[in-house]
PDB file of C-alpha atoms and ligand atoms in Angstrom:
ATOM      1  CA  UNK A 415      -5.012 -15.203  15.492  1.00  0.00           C
ATOM      2  CA  UNK A 416      -2.211 -12.574  14.713  1.00  0.00           C
ATOM      3  CA  UNK A 417       1.266 -13.680  15.733  1.00  0.00           C
ATOM      4  CA  UNK A 418       3.664 -11.027  17.566  1.00  0.00           C
ATOM      5  CA  UNK A 419       6.544 -12.098  17.676  1.00  0.00           C
ATOM      6  CA  UNK A 420       9.561 -11.753  15.742  1.00  0.00           C
ATOM      7  CA  UNK A 421      11.901 -13.778  15.662  1.00  0.00           C
ATOM      8  CA  UNK A 422      15.568 -14.277  14.193  1.00  0.00           C
ATOM      9  CA  UNK A 423      14.188 -16.443  11.789  1.00  0.00           C
ATOM     10  CA  UNK A 424      11.435 -14.945  10.939  1.00  0.00           C
ATOM     11  CA  UNK A 425      14.358 -11.468  10.952  1.00  0.00           C
ATOM     12  CA  UNK A 426      16.572 -14.327   8.933  1.00  0.00           C
ATOM     13  CA  UNK A 427      13.471 -14.737   6.493  1.00  0.00           C
ATOM     14  CA  UNK A 428      13.152 -11.213   6.042  1.00  0.00           C
ATOM     15  CA  UNK A 429      16.159 -10.492   4.444  1.00  0.00           C
ATOM     16  CA  UNK A 430      15.455 -13.232   1.775  1.00  0.00           C
ATOM     17  CA  UNK A 431      12.589 -11.641   0.797  1.00  0.00           C
ATOM     18  CA  UNK A 432      14.774  -8.336   0.814  1.00  0.00           C
ATOM     19  CA  UNK A 433      17.116 -10.148  -2.352  1.00  0.00           C
ATOM     20  CA  UNK A 434      14.409 -10.730  -3.895  1.00  0.00           C
ATOM     21  CA  UNK A 435      12.260  -7.432  -4.213  1.00  0.00           C
ATOM     22  CA  UNK A 436      16.689  -6.537  -4.705  1.00  0.00           C
ATOM     23  CA  UNK A 437      16.633  -9.888  -7.605  1.00  0.00           C
ATOM     24  CA  UNK A 438      13.174  -8.204  -9.409  1.00  0.00           C
ATOM     25  CA  UNK A 439      14.780  -4.991 -10.060  1.00  0.00           C
ATOM     26  CA  UNK A 440      13.908  -2.632  -6.192  1.00  0.00           C
ATOM     27  CA  UNK A 441      16.870   0.097  -5.588  1.00  0.00           C
ATOM     28  CA  UNK A 442      15.520   2.383  -4.121  1.00  0.00           C
ATOM     29  CA  UNK A 443      17.163   1.966   0.320  1.00  0.00           C
ATOM     30  CA  UNK A 444      14.166   3.363   1.753  1.00  0.00           C
ATOM     31  CA  UNK A 445      12.043   0.921   0.120  1.00  0.00           C
ATOM     32  CA  UNK A 446      14.720  -1.272   0.763  1.00  0.00           C
ATOM     33  CA  UNK A 447      15.171  -0.827   4.385  1.00  0.00           C
ATOM     34  CA  UNK A 448      11.397  -1.244   5.150  1.00  0.00           C
ATOM     35  CA  UNK A 449      10.154  -4.251   3.966  1.00  0.00           C
ATOM     36  CA  UNK A 450      13.849  -5.543   5.551  1.00  0.00           C
ATOM     37  CA  UNK A 451      11.737  -3.617   9.471  1.00  0.00           C
ATOM     38  CA  UNK A 452       8.513  -4.544   8.795  1.00  0.00           C
ATOM     39  CA  UNK A 453       7.109  -7.924   9.736  1.00  0.00           C
ATOM     40  CA  UNK A 454       4.565  -8.755   7.062  1.00  0.00           C
ATOM     41  CA  UNK A 455       3.563 -12.292   9.005  1.00  0.00           C
ATOM     42  CA  UNK A 456       1.822  -9.820  11.381  1.00  0.00           C
ATOM     43  CA  UNK A 457      -0.405  -8.988   9.118  1.00  0.00           C
ATOM     44  CA  UNK A 458      -1.269 -12.514   8.341  1.00  0.00           C
ATOM     45  CA  UNK A 459      -2.772 -15.392  10.589  1.00  0.00           C
ATOM     46  CA  UNK A 460      -0.772 -16.992  12.159  1.00  0.00           C
ATOM     47  CA  UNK A 461      -1.390 -19.861   9.900  1.00  0.00           C
ATOM     48  CA  UNK A 462       0.977 -18.048   7.315  1.00  0.00           C
ATOM     49  CA  UNK A 463       3.449 -18.583   9.532  1.00  0.00           C
ATOM     50  CA  UNK A 464       6.676 -18.640   7.608  1.00  0.00           C
ATOM     51  CA  UNK A 465       4.368 -18.429   3.991  1.00  0.00           C
ATOM     52  CA  UNK A 466       4.835 -14.431   5.170  1.00  0.00           C
ATOM     53  CA  UNK A 467       7.960 -14.477   3.209  1.00  0.00           C
ATOM     54  CA  UNK A 468       7.455 -15.762  -0.006  1.00  0.00           C
ATOM     55  CA  UNK A 469       6.612 -13.198  -2.369  1.00  0.00           C
ATOM     56  CA  UNK A 470       3.201 -13.207  -2.691  1.00  0.00           C
ATOM     57  CA  UNK A 471      -0.301 -12.415  -2.101  1.00  0.00           C
ATOM     58  CA  UNK A 472      -2.691 -13.563   0.385  1.00  0.00           C
ATOM     59  CA  UNK A 473      -5.645 -13.604   1.351  1.00  0.00           C
ATOM     60  CA  UNK A 474      -6.977 -11.567   4.324  1.00  0.00           C
ATOM     61  CA  UNK A 475     -10.558 -11.686   3.971  1.00  0.00           C
ATOM     62  CA  UNK A 476     -13.333 -10.283   2.846  1.00  0.00           C
ATOM     63  CA  UNK A 477     -12.260 -12.139  -0.515  1.00  0.00           C
ATOM     64  CA  UNK A 478      -9.683  -9.629  -0.611  1.00  0.00           C
ATOM     65  CA  UNK A 479      -5.319 -10.213  -0.620  1.00  0.00           C
ATOM     66  CA  UNK A 480      -2.786  -8.905   1.449  1.00  0.00           C
ATOM     67  CA  UNK A 481      -0.119  -7.941  -1.272  1.00  0.00           C
ATOM     68  CA  UNK A 482       2.669  -9.411  -2.822  1.00  0.00           C
ATOM     69  CA  UNK A 483       5.704  -7.893  -1.572  1.00  0.00           C
ATOM     70  CA  UNK A 484       7.090  -7.059  -4.798  1.00  0.00           C
ATOM     71  CA  UNK A 485       4.452  -5.206  -5.353  1.00  0.00           C
ATOM     72  CA  UNK A 486       4.463  -3.185  -2.803  1.00  0.00           C
ATOM     73  CA  UNK A 487       7.643  -2.145  -2.766  1.00  0.00           C
ATOM     74  CA  UNK A 488       7.305  -1.282  -6.860  1.00  0.00           C
ATOM     75  CA  UNK A 489       4.215   0.933  -6.301  1.00  0.00           C
ATOM     76  CA  UNK A 490       6.293   2.621  -2.787  1.00  0.00           C
ATOM     77  CA  UNK A 491       9.698   3.007  -5.754  1.00  0.00           C
ATOM     78  CA  UNK A 492       7.447   4.523  -7.806  1.00  0.00           C
ATOM     79  CA  UNK A 493       6.548   7.644  -5.437  1.00  0.00           C
ATOM     80  CA  UNK A 494       9.358   8.760  -4.847  1.00  0.00           C
ATOM     81  CA  UNK A 495       9.571   9.704  -1.007  1.00  0.00           C
ATOM     82  CA  UNK A 496      10.094  12.211   0.818  1.00  0.00           C
ATOM     83  CA  UNK A 497      10.045  12.765   4.717  1.00  0.00           C
ATOM     84  CA  UNK A 498       7.152  13.864   5.509  1.00  0.00           C
ATOM     85  CA  UNK A 499       5.209  13.652   2.490  1.00  0.00           C
ATOM     86  CA  UNK A 500       1.273  13.441   2.649  1.00  0.00           C
ATOM     87  CA  UNK A 501       0.251  10.474   1.368  1.00  0.00           C
ATOM     88  CA  UNK A 502      -3.228   8.481   0.292  1.00  0.00           C
ATOM     89  CA  UNK A 503      -3.538   4.981   0.272  1.00  0.00           C
ATOM     90  CA  UNK A 504      -6.776   3.347  -1.719  1.00  0.00           C
ATOM     91  CA  UNK A 505      -7.305   0.279  -0.425  1.00  0.00           C
ATOM     92  CA  UNK A 506      -5.509  -0.181   3.013  1.00  0.00           C
ATOM     93  CA  UNK A 507      -6.787  -4.075   3.223  1.00  0.00           C
ATOM     94  CA  UNK A 508      -4.046  -5.724   5.400  1.00  0.00           C
ATOM     95  CA  UNK A 509      -1.979  -2.365   6.307  1.00  0.00           C
ATOM     96  CA  UNK A 510       0.972  -3.701   5.798  1.00  0.00           C
ATOM     97  CA  UNK A 511       1.650  -1.181   3.046  1.00  0.00           C
ATOM     98  CA  UNK A 512       0.710   1.532   4.844  1.00  0.00           C
ATOM     99  CA  UNK A 513       3.430   0.915   7.185  1.00  0.00           C
ATOM    100  CA  UNK A 514       5.701   0.313   4.772  1.00  0.00           C
ATOM    101  CA  UNK A 515       4.812   4.136   4.231  1.00  0.00           C
ATOM    102  CA  UNK A 516       5.037   5.078   6.940  1.00  0.00           C
ATOM    103  CA  UNK A 517       8.453   3.309   7.599  1.00  0.00           C
ATOM    104  CA  UNK A 518       9.131   5.559   4.875  1.00  0.00           C
ATOM    105  CA  UNK A 519       8.712   9.103   6.632  1.00  0.00           C
ATOM    106  CA  UNK A 520       5.486   9.764   5.027  1.00  0.00           C
ATOM    107  CA  UNK A 521       2.642  10.515   6.555  1.00  0.00           C
ATOM    108  CA  UNK A 522      -0.068   8.327   5.357  1.00  0.00           C
ATOM    109  CA  UNK A 523      -4.118   8.243   4.646  1.00  0.00           C
ATOM    110  CA  UNK A 524      -5.145   5.352   4.573  1.00  0.00           C
ATOM    111  CA  UNK A 525      -9.207   4.472   3.151  1.00  0.00           C
ATOM    112  CA  UNK A 526     -10.771   0.990   3.266  1.00  0.00           C
ATOM    113  CA  UNK A 527     -13.994   0.470   1.507  1.00  0.00           C
ATOM    114  CA  UNK A 528     -15.457  -2.857   3.122  1.00  0.00           C
ATOM    115  CA  UNK A 529     -16.062  -2.437   6.896  1.00  0.00           C
ATOM    116  CA  UNK A 530     -14.601  -6.507   8.354  1.00  0.00           C
ATOM    117  CA  UNK A 531     -10.494  -5.005   7.288  1.00  0.00           C
ATOM    118  CA  UNK A 532     -11.823  -1.579   8.314  1.00  0.00           C
ATOM    119  CA  UNK A 533     -12.808  -2.843  12.481  1.00  0.00           C
ATOM    120  CA  UNK A 534     -10.570  -4.993  12.484  1.00  0.00           C
ATOM    121  CA  UNK A 535      -7.306  -3.719  11.279  1.00  0.00           C
ATOM    122  CA  UNK A 536      -8.629  -1.221  14.553  1.00  0.00           C
ATOM    123  CA  UNK A 537      -7.882  -3.444  16.742  1.00  0.00           C
ATOM    124  CA  UNK A 538      -4.474  -3.991  14.946  1.00  0.00           C
ATOM    125  CA  UNK A 539      -2.286  -3.932  18.934  1.00  0.00           C
ATOM    126  CA  UNK A 540       1.331  -3.212  16.039  1.00  0.00           C
ATOM    127  CA  UNK A 541      -0.337  -0.355  14.254  1.00  0.00           C
ATOM    128  CA  UNK A 542      -1.150   1.403  17.609  1.00  0.00           C
ATOM    129  CA  UNK A 543       2.858   2.778  17.436  1.00  0.00           C
ATOM    130  CA  UNK A 544       2.566   4.529  13.538  1.00  0.00           C
ATOM    131  CA  UNK A 545       0.460   7.250  15.121  1.00  0.00           C
ATOM    132  CA  UNK A 546       1.934   8.238  11.269  1.00  0.00           C
ATOM    133  CA  UNK A 547      -1.406   6.474  10.214  1.00  0.00           C
ATOM    134  CA  UNK A 548      -4.540   7.337   9.853  1.00  0.00           C
ATOM    135  CA  UNK A 549      -7.167   4.564   9.010  1.00  0.00           C
ATOM    136  CA  UNK A 550     -10.701   6.029   7.420  1.00  0.00           C
ATOM    137  CA  UNK A 551     -13.915   3.469   6.487  1.00  0.00           C
ATOM    138  CA  UNK A 552     -14.894   4.963   2.886  1.00  0.00           C
ATOM    139  CA  UNK A 553     -15.222   4.827  -0.952  1.00  0.00           C
ATOM    140  CA  UNK A 554     -11.808   5.896  -2.653  1.00  0.00           C
ATOM    141  CA  UNK A 555     -12.949   6.964  -5.122  1.00  0.00           C
ATOM    142  CA  UNK A 556     -14.279  10.371  -3.118  1.00  0.00           C
ATOM    143  CA  UNK A 557     -10.915  10.584  -1.902  1.00  0.00           C
ATOM    144  CA  UNK A 558     -10.640  12.779   1.697  1.00  0.00           C
ATOM    145  CA  UNK A 559     -11.036  16.660   0.447  1.00  0.00           C
ATOM    146  CA  UNK A 560     -11.243  17.924   3.738  1.00  0.00           C
ATOM    147  CA  UNK A 561      -7.593  16.419   4.927  1.00  0.00           C
ATOM    148  CA  UNK A 562      -6.281  16.841   1.204  1.00  0.00           C
ATOM    149  CA  UNK A 563      -4.163  18.078  -1.882  1.00  0.00           C
ATOM    150  CA  UNK A 564      -1.549  15.054  -0.603  1.00  0.00           C
ATOM    151  CA  UNK A 565       1.912  14.600  -2.160  1.00  0.00           C
ATOM    152  CA  UNK A 566       1.252  11.605  -3.348  1.00  0.00           C
ATOM    153  CA  UNK A 567      -2.665   9.170  -4.102  1.00  0.00           C
ATOM    154  CA  UNK A 568      -1.392   5.698  -4.240  1.00  0.00           C
ATOM    155  CA  UNK A 569      -4.283   3.367  -5.616  1.00  0.00           C
ATOM    156  CA  UNK A 570      -4.159  -0.713  -4.252  1.00  0.00           C
ATOM    157  CA  UNK A 571      -6.777  -2.255  -6.002  1.00  0.00           C
ATOM    158  CA  UNK A 572      -7.055  -2.091  -9.438  1.00  0.00           C
ATOM    159  CA  UNK A 573      -9.659   0.620 -11.051  1.00  0.00           C
ATOM    160  CA  UNK A 574     -11.402   0.997 -14.157  1.00  0.00           C
ATOM    161  CA  UNK A 575     -10.352   4.289 -15.023  1.00  0.00           C
ATOM    162  CA  UNK A 576      -7.423   7.236 -14.209  1.00  0.00           C
ATOM    163  CA  UNK A 577     -10.826   8.213 -10.381  1.00  0.00           C
ATOM    164  CA  UNK A 578     -11.069  12.276 -10.884  1.00  0.00           C
ATOM    165  CA  UNK A 579     -11.581  13.558  -7.418  1.00  0.00           C
ATOM    166  CA  UNK A 580      -8.416  12.175  -6.307  1.00  0.00           C
ATOM    167  CA  UNK A 581      -6.426  13.876  -8.930  1.00  0.00           C
ATOM    168  CA  UNK A 582      -7.885  17.359  -8.123  1.00  0.00           C
ATOM    169  CA  UNK A 583      -6.852  16.076  -4.647  1.00  0.00           C
ATOM    170  CA  UNK A 584      -3.312  16.309  -5.495  1.00  0.00           C
ATOM    171  CA  UNK A 585      -0.671  19.024  -5.454  1.00  0.00           C
ATOM    172  CA  UNK A 586       0.840  20.636  -7.973  1.00  0.00           C
ATOM    173  CA  UNK A 587       4.047  18.291  -8.989  1.00  0.00           C
ATOM    174  CA  UNK A 588       2.233  15.744  -6.842  1.00  0.00           C
ATOM    175  CA  UNK A 589       2.093  12.312  -7.996  1.00  0.00           C
ATOM    176  CA  UNK A 590      -0.925   8.988  -8.380  1.00  0.00           C
ATOM    177  CA  UNK A 591       0.689   5.519  -8.648  1.00  0.00           C
ATOM    178  CA  UNK A 592      -2.122   3.506  -9.504  1.00  0.00           C
ATOM    179  CA  UNK A 593      -2.584   0.119 -11.674  1.00  0.00           C
ATOM    180  CA  UNK A 594      -4.943   0.891 -14.808  1.00  0.00           C
ATOM    181  CA  UNK A 595      -7.538  -1.507 -16.548  1.00  0.00           C
ATOM    182  CA  UNK A 596     -10.858  -3.855 -15.841  1.00  0.00           C
ATOM    183  CA  UNK A 597      -9.834  -6.701 -17.711  1.00  0.00           C
ATOM    184  CA  UNK A 598      -7.286  -9.452 -15.778  1.00  0.00           C
ATOM    185  CA  UNK A 599      -4.140  -7.503 -15.753  1.00  0.00           C
ATOM    186  CA  UNK A 600      -3.249  -3.726 -14.780  1.00  0.00           C
ATOM    187  CA  UNK A 601      -1.123  -1.735 -15.970  1.00  0.00           C
ATOM    188  CA  UNK A 602       0.633   0.250 -13.178  1.00  0.00           C
ATOM    189  CA  UNK A 603       0.857   4.486 -13.854  1.00  0.00           C
ATOM    190  CA  UNK A 604       3.018   6.943 -12.778  1.00  0.00           C
ATOM    191  CA  UNK A 605       0.157   9.904 -13.220  1.00  0.00           C
ATOM    192  CA  UNK A 606       2.400  14.142 -12.551  1.00  0.00           C
ATOM    193  CA  UNK A 607       0.134  17.002 -11.427  1.00  0.00           C
ATOM    194  CA  UNK A 608       2.452  20.081 -13.160  1.00  0.00           C
ATOM    195  CA  UNK A 609       2.785  22.998 -12.130  1.00  0.00           C
ATOM    196  CA  UNK A 610      -0.012  24.076 -14.428  1.00  0.00           C
ATOM    197  CA  UNK A 611      -2.174  21.908 -13.408  1.00  0.00           C
ATOM    198  CA  UNK A 612      -2.012  19.715 -17.024  1.00  0.00           C
ATOM    199  CA  UNK A 613      -0.589  15.421 -16.128  1.00  0.00           C
ATOM    200  CA  UNK A 614       1.978  13.375 -16.810  1.00  0.00           C
ATOM    201  CA  UNK A 615       1.026   9.955 -17.186  1.00  0.00           C
ATOM    202  CA  UNK A 616       3.987   7.608 -17.326  1.00  0.00           C
ATOM    203  CA  UNK A 617       3.144   3.824 -18.060  1.00  0.00           C
ATOM    204  CA  UNK A 618       5.819   0.665 -16.163  1.00  0.00           C
ATOM    205  CA  UNK A 619       4.548  -3.199 -16.232  1.00  0.00           C
ATOM    206  CA  UNK A 620       1.694  -5.266 -15.810  1.00  0.00           C
ATOM    207  CA  UNK A 621       0.416  -6.967 -12.330  1.00  0.00           C
ATOM    208  CA  UNK A 622      -2.547  -7.573 -10.702  1.00  0.00           C
ATOM    209  CA  UNK A 623      -5.491  -6.864  -8.350  1.00  0.00           C
ATOM    210  CA  UNK A 624      -7.899  -7.342  -7.046  1.00  0.00           C
ATOM    211  CA  UNK A 625     -11.289  -4.716  -8.079  1.00  0.00           C
ATOM    212  CA  UNK A 626     -11.549  -0.836  -7.075  1.00  0.00           C
ATOM    213  CA  UNK A 627     -14.924  -1.148  -6.270  1.00  0.00           C
ATOM    214  CA  UNK A 628     -17.218   2.163  -5.025  1.00  0.00           C
ATOM    215  CA  UNK A 629     -19.583   2.772  -2.364  1.00  0.00           C
ATOM    216  CA  UNK A 630     -19.160   1.297   1.329  1.00  0.00           C
ATOM    217  CA  UNK A 631     -18.948  -2.500   2.706  1.00  0.00           C
ATOM    218  CA  UNK A 632     -20.365  -2.859   5.621  1.00  0.00           C
TER     219      UNK A 632
HETATM  220  N1  LIG B1181      -2.653  -2.169  -0.140  1.00  0.00           N
HETATM  221  C1  LIG B1181      -3.357  -3.176   0.636  1.00  0.00           C
HETATM  222  C2  LIG B1181      -3.757  -4.220  -0.492  1.00  0.00           C
HETATM  223  C3  LIG B1181      -5.296  -4.728  -0.539  1.00  0.00           C
HETATM  224  S1  LIG B1181      -6.011  -5.809  -1.747  1.00  0.00           S
HETATM  225  C4  LIG B1181      -2.416  -3.822   1.698  1.00  0.00           C
HETATM  226  O1  LIG B1181      -1.258  -4.219   1.593  1.00  0.00           O
HETATM  227  O2  LIG B1181      -2.959  -4.566   1.943  1.00  0.00           O
HETATM  228  C5  LIG B1181      -6.869  -4.348  -2.210  1.00  0.00           C
HETATM  229  C6  LIG B1181      -7.622  -3.409  -0.964  1.00  0.00           C
HETATM  230  O3  LIG B1181      -8.652  -1.970  -1.241  1.00  0.00           O
HETATM  231  C7  LIG B1181      -9.306  -4.966  -0.433  1.00  0.00           C
HETATM  232  O4  LIG B1181      -8.635  -4.493   0.182  1.00  0.00           O
HETATM  233  C8  LIG B1181     -10.124  -3.318  -0.900  1.00  0.00           C
HETATM  234  O5  LIG B1181     -11.301  -3.893  -0.264  1.00  0.00           O
HETATM  235  C9  LIG B1181      -9.586  -1.860  -1.388  1.00  0.00           C
HETATM  236  N2  LIG B1181     -10.436  -1.024  -1.735  1.00  0.00           N
HETATM  237  C10 LIG B1181     -10.875  -1.198  -3.462  1.00  0.00           C
HETATM  238  N3  LIG B1181     -12.078  -1.149  -3.958  1.00  0.00           N
HETATM  239  C11 LIG B1181     -11.943   0.124  -2.774  1.00  0.00           C
HETATM  240  C12 LIG B1181     -11.988   1.119  -3.219  1.00  0.00           C
HETATM  241  N4  LIG B1181     -13.546   1.785  -3.306  1.00  0.00           N
HETATM  242  N5  LIG B1181     -12.106   2.209  -1.716  1.00  0.00           N
HETATM  243  C13 LIG B1181     -11.750   2.022  -0.008  1.00  0.00           C
HETATM  244  N6  LIG B1181     -10.649   0.745  -1.149  1.00  0.00           N
HETATM  245  C14 LIG B1181     -11.191  -0.325  -1.838  1.00  0.00           C
END
């Protein structure tokens, strides 16, 4: 069962979580406001009630996880979002990251390859108020050519290589934030598609993500 009450205790725990991610170097006010606004415990089973505000990844079923809040904040900060930007997310999972982006004013298009996780988000009542998020069941390596191009692409699973179709779906001047690497650890990269079509690559810290897999899972 999912919890539906957001109490003062939960809000207090969120403030502490905010201080934790700030302490780790997150400075973007819009990211911090979103972390404070989004009741992370709603995205987990009620068994995780208070644990939801620990800065950790947790299981969400199908062998997948809700990303660690610090990781969500880190990727969100690297996106340098402006309100109304069109953002493609690969790996909806719990939908927590998608909601954080929506709270920051983005128009979110999010893809999940696991049918059960996609279906579970359909019946997740809290998400109904986020009209700026569109949910898709499919293979993120393909992206959403009919909905693009996008201002930003965020990949929330470990990518073995830079998905070329997603680069094609980026607007000139657009950015992709992607954890790259097939092993246990991935290096966070930000790829900017310059106006002349060439790519600028920047490297950041190491993280550990579940793998980005091809195809769909029913
Ligand atoms: N953004 C999520 C993180 C979930 S973990 C959150 O906030 O909770 C990564 C998710 O990526 C998993 O649910 C996994 O099933 C999904 N995934 C992996 N490869 C994918 C692909 N090719 N296309 C779409 N989703 C993918």
